[in-house]
Coordinates of C-alpha atoms and ligand atoms in Angstrom, one line a residue:
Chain G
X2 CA -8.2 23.6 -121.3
X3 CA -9.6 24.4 -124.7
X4 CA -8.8 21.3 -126.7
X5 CA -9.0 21.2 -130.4
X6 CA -11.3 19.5 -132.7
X7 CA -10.4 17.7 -136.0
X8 CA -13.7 17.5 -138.1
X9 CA -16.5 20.6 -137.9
X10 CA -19.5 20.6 -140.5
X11 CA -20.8 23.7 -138.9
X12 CA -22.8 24.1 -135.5
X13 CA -26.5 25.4 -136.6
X14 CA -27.9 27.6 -134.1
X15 CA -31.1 29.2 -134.5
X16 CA -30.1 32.9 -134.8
X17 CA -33.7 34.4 -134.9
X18 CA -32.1 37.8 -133.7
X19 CA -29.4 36.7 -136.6
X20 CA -31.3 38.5 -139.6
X21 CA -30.9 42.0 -137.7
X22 CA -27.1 41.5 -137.6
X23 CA -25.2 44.5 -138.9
X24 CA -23.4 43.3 -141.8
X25 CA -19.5 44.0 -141.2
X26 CA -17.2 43.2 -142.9
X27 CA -15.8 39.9 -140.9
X28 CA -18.3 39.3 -138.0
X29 CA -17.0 38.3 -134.6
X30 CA -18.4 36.7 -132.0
X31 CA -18.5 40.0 -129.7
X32 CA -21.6 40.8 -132.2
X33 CA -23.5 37.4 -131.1
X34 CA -25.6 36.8 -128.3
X35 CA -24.5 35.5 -125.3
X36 CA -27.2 32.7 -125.3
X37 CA -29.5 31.5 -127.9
X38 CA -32.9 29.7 -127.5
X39 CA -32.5 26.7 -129.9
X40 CA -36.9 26.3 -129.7
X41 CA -37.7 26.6 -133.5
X42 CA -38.5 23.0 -133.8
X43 CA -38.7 21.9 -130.1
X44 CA -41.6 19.3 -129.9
X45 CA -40.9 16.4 -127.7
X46 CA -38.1 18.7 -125.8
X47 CA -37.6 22.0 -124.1
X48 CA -35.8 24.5 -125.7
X49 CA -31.9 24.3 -125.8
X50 CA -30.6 27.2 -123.7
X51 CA -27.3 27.2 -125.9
X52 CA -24.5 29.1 -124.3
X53 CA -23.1 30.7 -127.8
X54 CA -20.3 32.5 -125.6
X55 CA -18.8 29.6 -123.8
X56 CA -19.0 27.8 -127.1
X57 CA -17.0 30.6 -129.0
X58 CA -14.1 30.2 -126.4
X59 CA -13.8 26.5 -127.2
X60 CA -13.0 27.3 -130.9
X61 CA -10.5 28.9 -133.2
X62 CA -12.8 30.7 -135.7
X63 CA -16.7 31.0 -135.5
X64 CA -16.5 28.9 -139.1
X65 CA -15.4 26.0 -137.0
X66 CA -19.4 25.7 -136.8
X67 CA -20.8 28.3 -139.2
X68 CA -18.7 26.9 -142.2
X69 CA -18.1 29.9 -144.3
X70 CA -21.1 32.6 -143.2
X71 CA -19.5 34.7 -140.7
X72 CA -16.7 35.7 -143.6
X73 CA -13.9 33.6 -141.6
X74 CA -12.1 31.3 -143.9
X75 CA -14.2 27.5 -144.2
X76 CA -11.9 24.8 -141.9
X77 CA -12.4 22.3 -144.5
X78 CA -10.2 21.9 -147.7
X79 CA -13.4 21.3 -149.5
X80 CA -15.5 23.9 -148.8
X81 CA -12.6 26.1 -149.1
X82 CA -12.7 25.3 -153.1
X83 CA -15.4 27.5 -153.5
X84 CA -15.6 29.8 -150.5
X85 CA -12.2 30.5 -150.0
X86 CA -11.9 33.7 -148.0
X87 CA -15.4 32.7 -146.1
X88 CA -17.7 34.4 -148.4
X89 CA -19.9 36.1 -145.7
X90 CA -24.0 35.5 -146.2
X91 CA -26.3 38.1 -145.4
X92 CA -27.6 35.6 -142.5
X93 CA -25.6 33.3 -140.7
X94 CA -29.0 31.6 -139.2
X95 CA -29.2 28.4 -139.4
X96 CA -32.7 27.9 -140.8
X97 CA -31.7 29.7 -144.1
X98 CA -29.8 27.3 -145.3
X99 CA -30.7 24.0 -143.2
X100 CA -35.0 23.7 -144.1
X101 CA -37.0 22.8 -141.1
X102 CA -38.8 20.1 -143.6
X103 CA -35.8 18.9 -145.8
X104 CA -38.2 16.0 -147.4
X105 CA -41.2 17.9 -148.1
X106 CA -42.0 17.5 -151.9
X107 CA -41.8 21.1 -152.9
X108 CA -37.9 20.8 -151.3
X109 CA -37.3 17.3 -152.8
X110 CA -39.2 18.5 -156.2
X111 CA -36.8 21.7 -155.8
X112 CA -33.0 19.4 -155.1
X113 CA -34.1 17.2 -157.8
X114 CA -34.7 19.7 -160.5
X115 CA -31.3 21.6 -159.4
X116 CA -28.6 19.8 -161.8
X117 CA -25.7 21.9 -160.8
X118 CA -26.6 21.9 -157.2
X119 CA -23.4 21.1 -155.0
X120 CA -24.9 20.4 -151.5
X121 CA -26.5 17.6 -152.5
X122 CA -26.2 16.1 -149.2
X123 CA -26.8 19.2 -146.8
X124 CA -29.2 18.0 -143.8
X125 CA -32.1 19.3 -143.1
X126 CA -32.1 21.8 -139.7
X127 CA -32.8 19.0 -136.9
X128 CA -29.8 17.0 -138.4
X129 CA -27.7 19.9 -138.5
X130 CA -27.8 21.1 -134.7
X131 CA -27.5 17.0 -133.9
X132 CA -25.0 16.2 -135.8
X133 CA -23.0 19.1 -135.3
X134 CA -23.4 19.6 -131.7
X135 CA -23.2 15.9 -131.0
X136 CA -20.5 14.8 -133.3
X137 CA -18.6 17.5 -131.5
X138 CA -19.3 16.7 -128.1
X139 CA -18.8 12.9 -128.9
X140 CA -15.0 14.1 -129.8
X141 CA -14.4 16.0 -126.9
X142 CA -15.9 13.7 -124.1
X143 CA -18.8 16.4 -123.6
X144 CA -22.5 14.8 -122.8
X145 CA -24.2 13.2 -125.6
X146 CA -27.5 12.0 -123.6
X147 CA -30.7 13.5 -125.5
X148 CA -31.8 15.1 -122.2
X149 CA -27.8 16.4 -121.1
X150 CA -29.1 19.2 -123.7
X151 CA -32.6 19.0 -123.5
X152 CA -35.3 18.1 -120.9
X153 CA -37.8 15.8 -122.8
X154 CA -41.8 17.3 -122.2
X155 CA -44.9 15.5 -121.3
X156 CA -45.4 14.9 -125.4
X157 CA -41.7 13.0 -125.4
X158 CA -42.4 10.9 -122.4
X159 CA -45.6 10.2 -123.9
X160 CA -44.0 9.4 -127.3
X161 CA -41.0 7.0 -125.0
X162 CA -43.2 5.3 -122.8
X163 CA -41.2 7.0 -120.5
X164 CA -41.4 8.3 -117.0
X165 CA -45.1 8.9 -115.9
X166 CA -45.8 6.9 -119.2
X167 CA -43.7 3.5 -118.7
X168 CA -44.8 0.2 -118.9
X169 CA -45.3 -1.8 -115.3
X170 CA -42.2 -3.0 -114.6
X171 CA -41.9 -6.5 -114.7
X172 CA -44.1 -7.2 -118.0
X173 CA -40.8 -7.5 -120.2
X174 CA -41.6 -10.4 -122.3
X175 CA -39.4 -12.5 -124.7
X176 CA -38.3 -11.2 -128.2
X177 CA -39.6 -13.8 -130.9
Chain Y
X23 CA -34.2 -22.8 -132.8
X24 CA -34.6 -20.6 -135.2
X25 CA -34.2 -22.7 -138.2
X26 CA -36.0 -25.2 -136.9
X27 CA -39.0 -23.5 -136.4
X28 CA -39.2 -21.8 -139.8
X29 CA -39.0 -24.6 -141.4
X30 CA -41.7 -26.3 -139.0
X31 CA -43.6 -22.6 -140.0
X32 CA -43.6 -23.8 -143.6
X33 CA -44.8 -27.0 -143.0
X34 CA -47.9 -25.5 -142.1
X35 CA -48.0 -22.7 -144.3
X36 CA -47.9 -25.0 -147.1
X37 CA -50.7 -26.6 -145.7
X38 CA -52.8 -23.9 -145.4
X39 CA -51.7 -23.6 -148.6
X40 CA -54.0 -26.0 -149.7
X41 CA -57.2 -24.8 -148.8
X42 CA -56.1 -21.7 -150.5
X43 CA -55.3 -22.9 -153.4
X44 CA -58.5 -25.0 -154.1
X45 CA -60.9 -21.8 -153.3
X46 CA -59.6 -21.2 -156.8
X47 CA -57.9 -17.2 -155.8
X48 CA -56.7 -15.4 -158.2
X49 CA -52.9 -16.7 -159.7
X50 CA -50.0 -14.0 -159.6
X51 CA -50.8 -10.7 -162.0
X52 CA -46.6 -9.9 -162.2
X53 CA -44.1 -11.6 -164.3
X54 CA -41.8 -12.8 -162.1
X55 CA -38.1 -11.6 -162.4
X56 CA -39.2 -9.1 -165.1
X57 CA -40.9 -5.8 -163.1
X58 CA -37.1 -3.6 -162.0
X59 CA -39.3 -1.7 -160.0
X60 CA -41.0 2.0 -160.8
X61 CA -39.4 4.2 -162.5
X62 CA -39.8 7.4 -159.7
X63 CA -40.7 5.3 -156.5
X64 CA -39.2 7.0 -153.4
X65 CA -36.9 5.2 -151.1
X66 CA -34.6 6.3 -148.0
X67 CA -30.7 5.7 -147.9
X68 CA -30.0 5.1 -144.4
X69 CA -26.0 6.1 -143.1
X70 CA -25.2 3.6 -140.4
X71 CA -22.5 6.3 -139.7
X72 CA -24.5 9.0 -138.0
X73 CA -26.7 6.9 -136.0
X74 CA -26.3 7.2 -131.9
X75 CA -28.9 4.6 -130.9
X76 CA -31.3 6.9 -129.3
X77 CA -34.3 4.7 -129.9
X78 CA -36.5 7.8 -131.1
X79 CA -37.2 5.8 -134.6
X80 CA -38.3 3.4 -132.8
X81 CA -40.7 5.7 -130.6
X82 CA -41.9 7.1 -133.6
X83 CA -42.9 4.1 -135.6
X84 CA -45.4 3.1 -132.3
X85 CA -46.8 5.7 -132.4
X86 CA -47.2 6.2 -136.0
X87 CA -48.4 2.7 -136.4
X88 CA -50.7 2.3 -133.1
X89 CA -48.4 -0.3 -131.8
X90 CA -48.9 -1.5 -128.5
X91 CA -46.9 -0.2 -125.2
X92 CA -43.7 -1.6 -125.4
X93 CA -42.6 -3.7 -122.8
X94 CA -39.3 -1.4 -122.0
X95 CA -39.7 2.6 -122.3
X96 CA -38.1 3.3 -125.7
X97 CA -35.4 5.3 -123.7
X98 CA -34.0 2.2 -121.8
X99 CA -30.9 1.2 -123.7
X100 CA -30.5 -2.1 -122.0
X101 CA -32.5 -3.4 -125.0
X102 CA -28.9 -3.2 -126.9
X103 CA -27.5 -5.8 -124.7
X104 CA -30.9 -8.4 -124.8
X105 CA -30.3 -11.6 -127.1
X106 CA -32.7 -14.0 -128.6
X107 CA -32.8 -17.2 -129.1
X108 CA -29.4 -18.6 -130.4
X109 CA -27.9 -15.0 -129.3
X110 CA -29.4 -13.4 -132.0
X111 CA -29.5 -9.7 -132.0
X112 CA -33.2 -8.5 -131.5
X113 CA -35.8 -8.9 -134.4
X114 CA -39.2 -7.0 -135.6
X115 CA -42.3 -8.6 -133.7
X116 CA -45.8 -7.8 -134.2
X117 CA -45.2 -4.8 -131.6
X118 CA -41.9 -3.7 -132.9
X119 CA -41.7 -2.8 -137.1
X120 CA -38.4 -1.4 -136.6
X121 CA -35.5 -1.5 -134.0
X122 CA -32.1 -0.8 -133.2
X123 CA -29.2 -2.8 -133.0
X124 CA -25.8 -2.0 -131.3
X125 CA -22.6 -3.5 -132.7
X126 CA -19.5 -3.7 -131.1
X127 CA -16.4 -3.0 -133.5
X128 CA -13.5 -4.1 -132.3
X129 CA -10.7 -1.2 -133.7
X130 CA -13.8 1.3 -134.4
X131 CA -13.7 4.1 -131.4
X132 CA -17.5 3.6 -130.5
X133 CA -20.2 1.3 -131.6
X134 CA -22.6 1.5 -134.7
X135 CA -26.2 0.9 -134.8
X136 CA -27.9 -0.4 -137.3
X137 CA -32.1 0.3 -137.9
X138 CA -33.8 -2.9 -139.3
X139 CA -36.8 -2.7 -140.9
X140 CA -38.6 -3.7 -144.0
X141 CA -36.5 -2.8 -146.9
X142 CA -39.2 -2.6 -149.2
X143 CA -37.8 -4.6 -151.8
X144 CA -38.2 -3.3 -156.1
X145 CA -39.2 -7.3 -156.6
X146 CA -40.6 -8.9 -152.6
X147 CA -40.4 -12.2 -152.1
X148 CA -42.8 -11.9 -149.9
X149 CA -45.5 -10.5 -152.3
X150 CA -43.8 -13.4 -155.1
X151 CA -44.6 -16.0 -153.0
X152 CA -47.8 -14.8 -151.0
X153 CA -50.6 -17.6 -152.7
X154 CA -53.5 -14.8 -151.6
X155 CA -51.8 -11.8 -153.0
X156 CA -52.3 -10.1 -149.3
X157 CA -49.0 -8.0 -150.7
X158 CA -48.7 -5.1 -153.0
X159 CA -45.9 -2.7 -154.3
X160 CA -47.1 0.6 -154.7
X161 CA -45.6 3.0 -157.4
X162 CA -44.3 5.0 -154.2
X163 CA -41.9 1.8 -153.4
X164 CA -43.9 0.8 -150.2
X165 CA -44.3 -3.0 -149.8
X166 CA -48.1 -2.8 -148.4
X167 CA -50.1 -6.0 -147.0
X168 CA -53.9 -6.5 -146.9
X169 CA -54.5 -8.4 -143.5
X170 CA -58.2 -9.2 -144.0
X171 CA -56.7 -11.3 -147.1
X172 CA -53.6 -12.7 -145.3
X173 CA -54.4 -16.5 -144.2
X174 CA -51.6 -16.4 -141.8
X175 CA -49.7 -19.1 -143.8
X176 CA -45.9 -18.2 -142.9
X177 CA -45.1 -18.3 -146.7
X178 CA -43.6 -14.9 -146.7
X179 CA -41.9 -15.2 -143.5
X180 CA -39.6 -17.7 -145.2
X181 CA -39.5 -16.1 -148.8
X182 CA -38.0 -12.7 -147.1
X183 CA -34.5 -12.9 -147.3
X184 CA -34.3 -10.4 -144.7
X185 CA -36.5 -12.1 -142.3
X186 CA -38.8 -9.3 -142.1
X187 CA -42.7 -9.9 -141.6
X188 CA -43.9 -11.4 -138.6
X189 CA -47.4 -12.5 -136.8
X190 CA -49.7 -11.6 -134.6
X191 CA -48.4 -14.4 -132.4
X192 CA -50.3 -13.4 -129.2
X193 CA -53.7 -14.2 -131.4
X194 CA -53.8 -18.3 -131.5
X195 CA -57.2 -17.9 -133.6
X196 CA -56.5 -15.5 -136.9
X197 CA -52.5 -14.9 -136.9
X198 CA -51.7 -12.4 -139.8
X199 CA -48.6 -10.9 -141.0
X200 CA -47.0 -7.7 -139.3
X201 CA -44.4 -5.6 -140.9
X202 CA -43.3 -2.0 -141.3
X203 CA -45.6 -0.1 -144.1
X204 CA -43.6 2.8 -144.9
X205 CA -45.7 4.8 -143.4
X206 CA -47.5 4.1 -146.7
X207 CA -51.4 4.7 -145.8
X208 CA -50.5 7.6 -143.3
X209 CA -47.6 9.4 -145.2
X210 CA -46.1 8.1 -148.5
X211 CA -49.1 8.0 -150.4
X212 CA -49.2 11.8 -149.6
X213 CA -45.2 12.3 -150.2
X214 CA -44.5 12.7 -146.6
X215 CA -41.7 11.0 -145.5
X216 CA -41.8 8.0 -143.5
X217 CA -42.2 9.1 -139.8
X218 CA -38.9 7.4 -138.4
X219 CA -37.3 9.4 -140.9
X220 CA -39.1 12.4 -139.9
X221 CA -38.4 11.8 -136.2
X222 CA -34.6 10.8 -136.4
X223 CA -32.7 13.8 -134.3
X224 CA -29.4 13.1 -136.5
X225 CA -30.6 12.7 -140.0
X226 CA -29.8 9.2 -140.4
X227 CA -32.3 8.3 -142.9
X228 CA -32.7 10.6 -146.0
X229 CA -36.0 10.6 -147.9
X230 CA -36.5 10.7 -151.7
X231 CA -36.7 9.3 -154.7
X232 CA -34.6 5.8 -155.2
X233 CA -32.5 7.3 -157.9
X234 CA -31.2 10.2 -156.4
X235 CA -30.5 8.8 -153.2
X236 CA -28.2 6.3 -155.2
X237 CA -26.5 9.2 -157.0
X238 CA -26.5 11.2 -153.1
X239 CA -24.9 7.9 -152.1
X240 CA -22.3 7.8 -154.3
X241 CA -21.5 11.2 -154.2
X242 CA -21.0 11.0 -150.3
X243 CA -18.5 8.2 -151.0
X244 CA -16.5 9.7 -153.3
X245 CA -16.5 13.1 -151.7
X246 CA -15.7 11.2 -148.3
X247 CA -12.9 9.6 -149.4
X248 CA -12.1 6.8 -146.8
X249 CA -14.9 7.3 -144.7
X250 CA -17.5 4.9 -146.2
X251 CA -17.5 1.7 -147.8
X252 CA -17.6 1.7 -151.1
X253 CA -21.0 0.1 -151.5
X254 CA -24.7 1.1 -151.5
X255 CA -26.2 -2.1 -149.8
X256 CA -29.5 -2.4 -151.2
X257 CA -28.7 -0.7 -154.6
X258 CA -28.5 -4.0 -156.2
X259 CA -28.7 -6.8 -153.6
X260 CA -31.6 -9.0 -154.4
X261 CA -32.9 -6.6 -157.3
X262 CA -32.4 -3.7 -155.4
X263 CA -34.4 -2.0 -152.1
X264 CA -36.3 0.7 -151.7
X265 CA -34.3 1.0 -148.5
X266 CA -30.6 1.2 -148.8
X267 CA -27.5 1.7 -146.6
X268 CA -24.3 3.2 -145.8
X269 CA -21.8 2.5 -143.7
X270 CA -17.9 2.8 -142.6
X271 CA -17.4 -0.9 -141.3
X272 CA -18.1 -3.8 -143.8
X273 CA -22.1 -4.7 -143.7
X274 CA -21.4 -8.3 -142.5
X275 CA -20.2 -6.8 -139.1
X276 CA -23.8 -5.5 -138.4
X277 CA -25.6 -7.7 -139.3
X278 CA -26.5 -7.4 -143.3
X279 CA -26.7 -10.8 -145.1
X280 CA -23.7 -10.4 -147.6
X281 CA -24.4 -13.6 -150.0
X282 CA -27.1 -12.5 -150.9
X283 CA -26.6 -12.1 -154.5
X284 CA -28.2 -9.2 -156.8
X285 CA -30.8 -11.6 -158.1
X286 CA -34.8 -11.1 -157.0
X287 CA -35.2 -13.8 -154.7
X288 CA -38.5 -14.3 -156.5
X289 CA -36.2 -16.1 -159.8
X290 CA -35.2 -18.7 -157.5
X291 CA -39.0 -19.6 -156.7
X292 CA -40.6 -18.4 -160.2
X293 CA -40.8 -21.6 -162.2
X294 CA -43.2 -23.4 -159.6
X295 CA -44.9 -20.2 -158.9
X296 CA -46.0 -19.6 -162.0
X297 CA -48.1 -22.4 -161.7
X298 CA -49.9 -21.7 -158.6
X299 CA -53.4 -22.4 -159.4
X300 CA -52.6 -26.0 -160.0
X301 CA -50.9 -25.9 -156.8
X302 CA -52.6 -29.3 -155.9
X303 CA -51.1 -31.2 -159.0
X304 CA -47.4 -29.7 -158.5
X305 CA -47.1 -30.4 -154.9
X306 CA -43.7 -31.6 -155.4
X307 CA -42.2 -29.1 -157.1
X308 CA -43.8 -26.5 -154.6
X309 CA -42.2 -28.5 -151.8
X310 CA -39.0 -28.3 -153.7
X311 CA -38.8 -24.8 -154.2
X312 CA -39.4 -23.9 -150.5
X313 CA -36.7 -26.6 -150.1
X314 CA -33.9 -24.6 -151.8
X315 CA -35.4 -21.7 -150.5
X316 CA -34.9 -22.2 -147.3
X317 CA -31.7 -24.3 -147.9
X318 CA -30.2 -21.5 -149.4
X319 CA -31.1 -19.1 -146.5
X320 CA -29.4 -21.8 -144.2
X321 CA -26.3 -22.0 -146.2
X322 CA -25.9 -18.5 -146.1
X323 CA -26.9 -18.5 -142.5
X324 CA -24.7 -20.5 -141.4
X325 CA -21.8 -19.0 -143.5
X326 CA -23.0 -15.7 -141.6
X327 CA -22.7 -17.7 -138.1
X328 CA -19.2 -19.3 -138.9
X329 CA -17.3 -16.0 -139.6
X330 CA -18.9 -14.2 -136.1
Ligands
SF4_23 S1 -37.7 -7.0 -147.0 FE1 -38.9 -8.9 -146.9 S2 -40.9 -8.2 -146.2 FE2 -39.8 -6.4 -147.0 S3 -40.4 -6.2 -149.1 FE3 -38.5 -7.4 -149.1 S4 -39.2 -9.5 -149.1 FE4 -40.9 -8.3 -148.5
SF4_24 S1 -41.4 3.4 -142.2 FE1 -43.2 3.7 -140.9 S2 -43.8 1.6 -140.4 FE2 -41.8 1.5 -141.3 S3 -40.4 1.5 -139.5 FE3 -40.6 3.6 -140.2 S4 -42.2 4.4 -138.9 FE4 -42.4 2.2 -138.8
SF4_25 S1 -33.7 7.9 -134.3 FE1 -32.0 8.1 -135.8 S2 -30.2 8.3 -134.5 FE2 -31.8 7.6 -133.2 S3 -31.6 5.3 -133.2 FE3 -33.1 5.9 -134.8 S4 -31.8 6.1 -136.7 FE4 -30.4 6.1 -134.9

């Protein structure tokens, strides 16, 4: 059963083999790899093995999660406004639009000095694949769990007290 | 319990007070009521609405801040269901300058969590009514504390109206205040954002200056309509925050004091702190002003407690 979903901001995949797309005149999802490494950022977490085919049969249009890029029309009424048609963008990675640092001061010094800038509020690229992928997944009953995507590395457990890291058992104390 | 035992806190406090006072330290520099903040300190607008309680904040800030272990890895979520005393939701501690709540909306299809941390307020009560000036605001909005200057007196404990600092309970012989920093000597006094902000997998908390994150809020609300209500907790409450919040359920239902009023706490306390180097001769009117203080707090407290 493919089941629909209401609400899509737009899944951010790390294309890096998206720059040497051929440009056509609408993409489809024949011309996307089958999987993707989503690594770019990894640091407390494996890689995400993301299965961009299985993914493309759950959806109606690829701008269910790459908003207007691919050149199919934008889901929502607002982005729509502007991009009617889905004004296709010479990449549809990610990373071109969603910055790796969204709060470094040259990108703060660069949104504030913007006045006419309209996505004010775009995230940053690790809030784009969570929120995406997980607001999604929350709809449609799919896993949620940090490691249901990823498997958390020997930094993360470190950073969670977690596994080989944890606490004794038995020293919980009282909360003040 | 609780109540009780701040109020026993500032029995001492005062007292320490005292000794304070008559080694003649310097008298508060700022004008109360008067300072607004500055002009292009940074803050972060936190939006309750995207948070999934994964804890990873929370992971972040111990390690950021050398906090000890914790006494639960930070991904066991049976922390969400733990109550203190009274039934409280969990608080900061001297190992914990940030933490997760979970809040069960009755009508909303899954729970919100709310981070608590300092708020880094644009006029502390805390630094307003610290007799040793331990506390500074920086021009980058952080709310910073020197401990080597801190007598462990309690005073701010009560001023916050957020309830935010706390002591280093587990030492009987020097306690001193323990609160989240902002990252301030490791990141904000070098623009990098705060490193729960950094580590947060769903963007909850956006960095940048105060203003803009008050326009960004706004413009989210209008350009949401229906999603959020329509208020930027922290824009004004208590003369605003550095750290300010969104949400879609109103922000008495997790757990944000709404009677707060927009006024510094510090104008309540002013009049008798102004005269703080005669501390000694207005004893009185200090134990007056902590009075109210804390009064108020109960008031509004227990106004809190009635409607839960
Ligand atoms: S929240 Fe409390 S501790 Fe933090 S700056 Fe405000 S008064 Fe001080
Ligand atoms: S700002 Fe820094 S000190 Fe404060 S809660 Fe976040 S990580 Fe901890
Ligand atoms: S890291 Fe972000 S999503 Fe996770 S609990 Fe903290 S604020 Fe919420």
């Amino acid at each position: 059963m493919i089941r629909k979903k209401k609400k899509i901001l737009g899944m951010a995949v790390v294309m890096s083999l998206a720059t040497s797309f051929p440009l056509f005149a609408q993409m489809s999802a024949e011309d996307a790899p089958e999987t993707i490494e989503i690594g770019s950022i990894a640091e407390m977490y494996e890689p995400v093995v993301f299965d961009h085919a299985a993914h493309v049969l759950m959806v109606e249009s690829c701008s269910f999660c790459h908003h207007h890029t691919t050149g199919t029309a934008p889901e929502k009424e607002n982005c729509a406004k502007c991009h009617q048609e889905g004004d296709e963008a010479s990449s549809v990675a990610c990373v071109d639009c969603h910055e790796v640092k969204p709060f470094s001061s040259a990108n703060l010094k660069a949104k504030g000095s913007d006045p006419l800038l309209y996505h004010v509020g775009r995230p940053g690229l690790k809030g784009a694949y969570h929120q995406n992928c997980i607001g999604c997944h929350e709809q449609v009953g799919a896993p949620t769990g940090c490691q249901d995507c990823h498997a958390r590395n020997d930094k993360g457990d470190q950073l969670f007290h977690s596994g080989k890291y944890a606490p004794e058992p038995g020293k919980t104390g009282g909360h003040h | 319990m609780k109540k009780i035992n701040r109020r026993s806190f500032l029995k001492g406090g005062v007292a320490g007070t005292a000794a304070v006072a008559t080694t003649g330290l310097s008298s508060k520099a700022s004008a109360a009521g008067d300072f607004g903040g500055y002009p292009d300190s940074m803050g972060v607008l936190v939006d309750l609405t995207k948070c999934v309680g994964c804890r990873t904040c929370e992971a972040a800030c111990n390690k950021e801040q050398g906090l000890p272990a914790p006494d639960l890895p930070f991904d066991d979520f049976s922390v969400f269901d733990m109550k203190g005393h009274g039934g409280q939701k969990r608080r900061t501690s001297e190992k914990e300058y940030t933490l997760v709540n979970r809040y069960d909306i009755p009508g909303r299809d899954k729970p919100i969590f709310r981070k608590f941390q300092c708020n880094h307020c644009q006029e502390p009560a805390c630094l307003t009514s610290c007799f040793v000036n331990a506390y500074t605001k920086t021009k980058e909005g952080a709310v910073i504390y020197d401990e080597s200057v801190c007598v462990g007196c309690r005073t701010c404990m009560v001023a916050c109206p957020f309830y935010v600092p706390t002591y280093t309970y587990s030492s009987a012989i020097n306690p001193v205040v323990k609160k989240c920093i902002m990252c301030y000597d490791t990141r904000l006094k070098f623009g990098r954002p705060p490193a729960c902000v950094e580590a947060c997998p769903q963007e909850v908390m956006t960095f940048g200056k105060r203003k803009d994150l008050i326009n960004l809020g706004r413009e989210k609300i209008k350009r949401n309509p229906g999603k959020y209500i329509d208020h930027i907790y922290g824009e004004k409450e208590v003369g605003g925050t550095s750290w300010m919040y969104m949400s879609d359920v109103s922000f008495d239902q997790v757990g944000f004091d709404t009677h707060l009023g927009n006024q510094p706490i510090i104008s309540y306390v002013k009049d008798f702190l102004a005269m703080v180097p005669m501390v000694l001769t207005i004893w009185p009117a200090l134990f007056t002003g902590f009075h109210l203080l804390s009064n108020r707090k109960k008031a509004n407290e227990e106004k809190e407690n009635s409607k839960s």
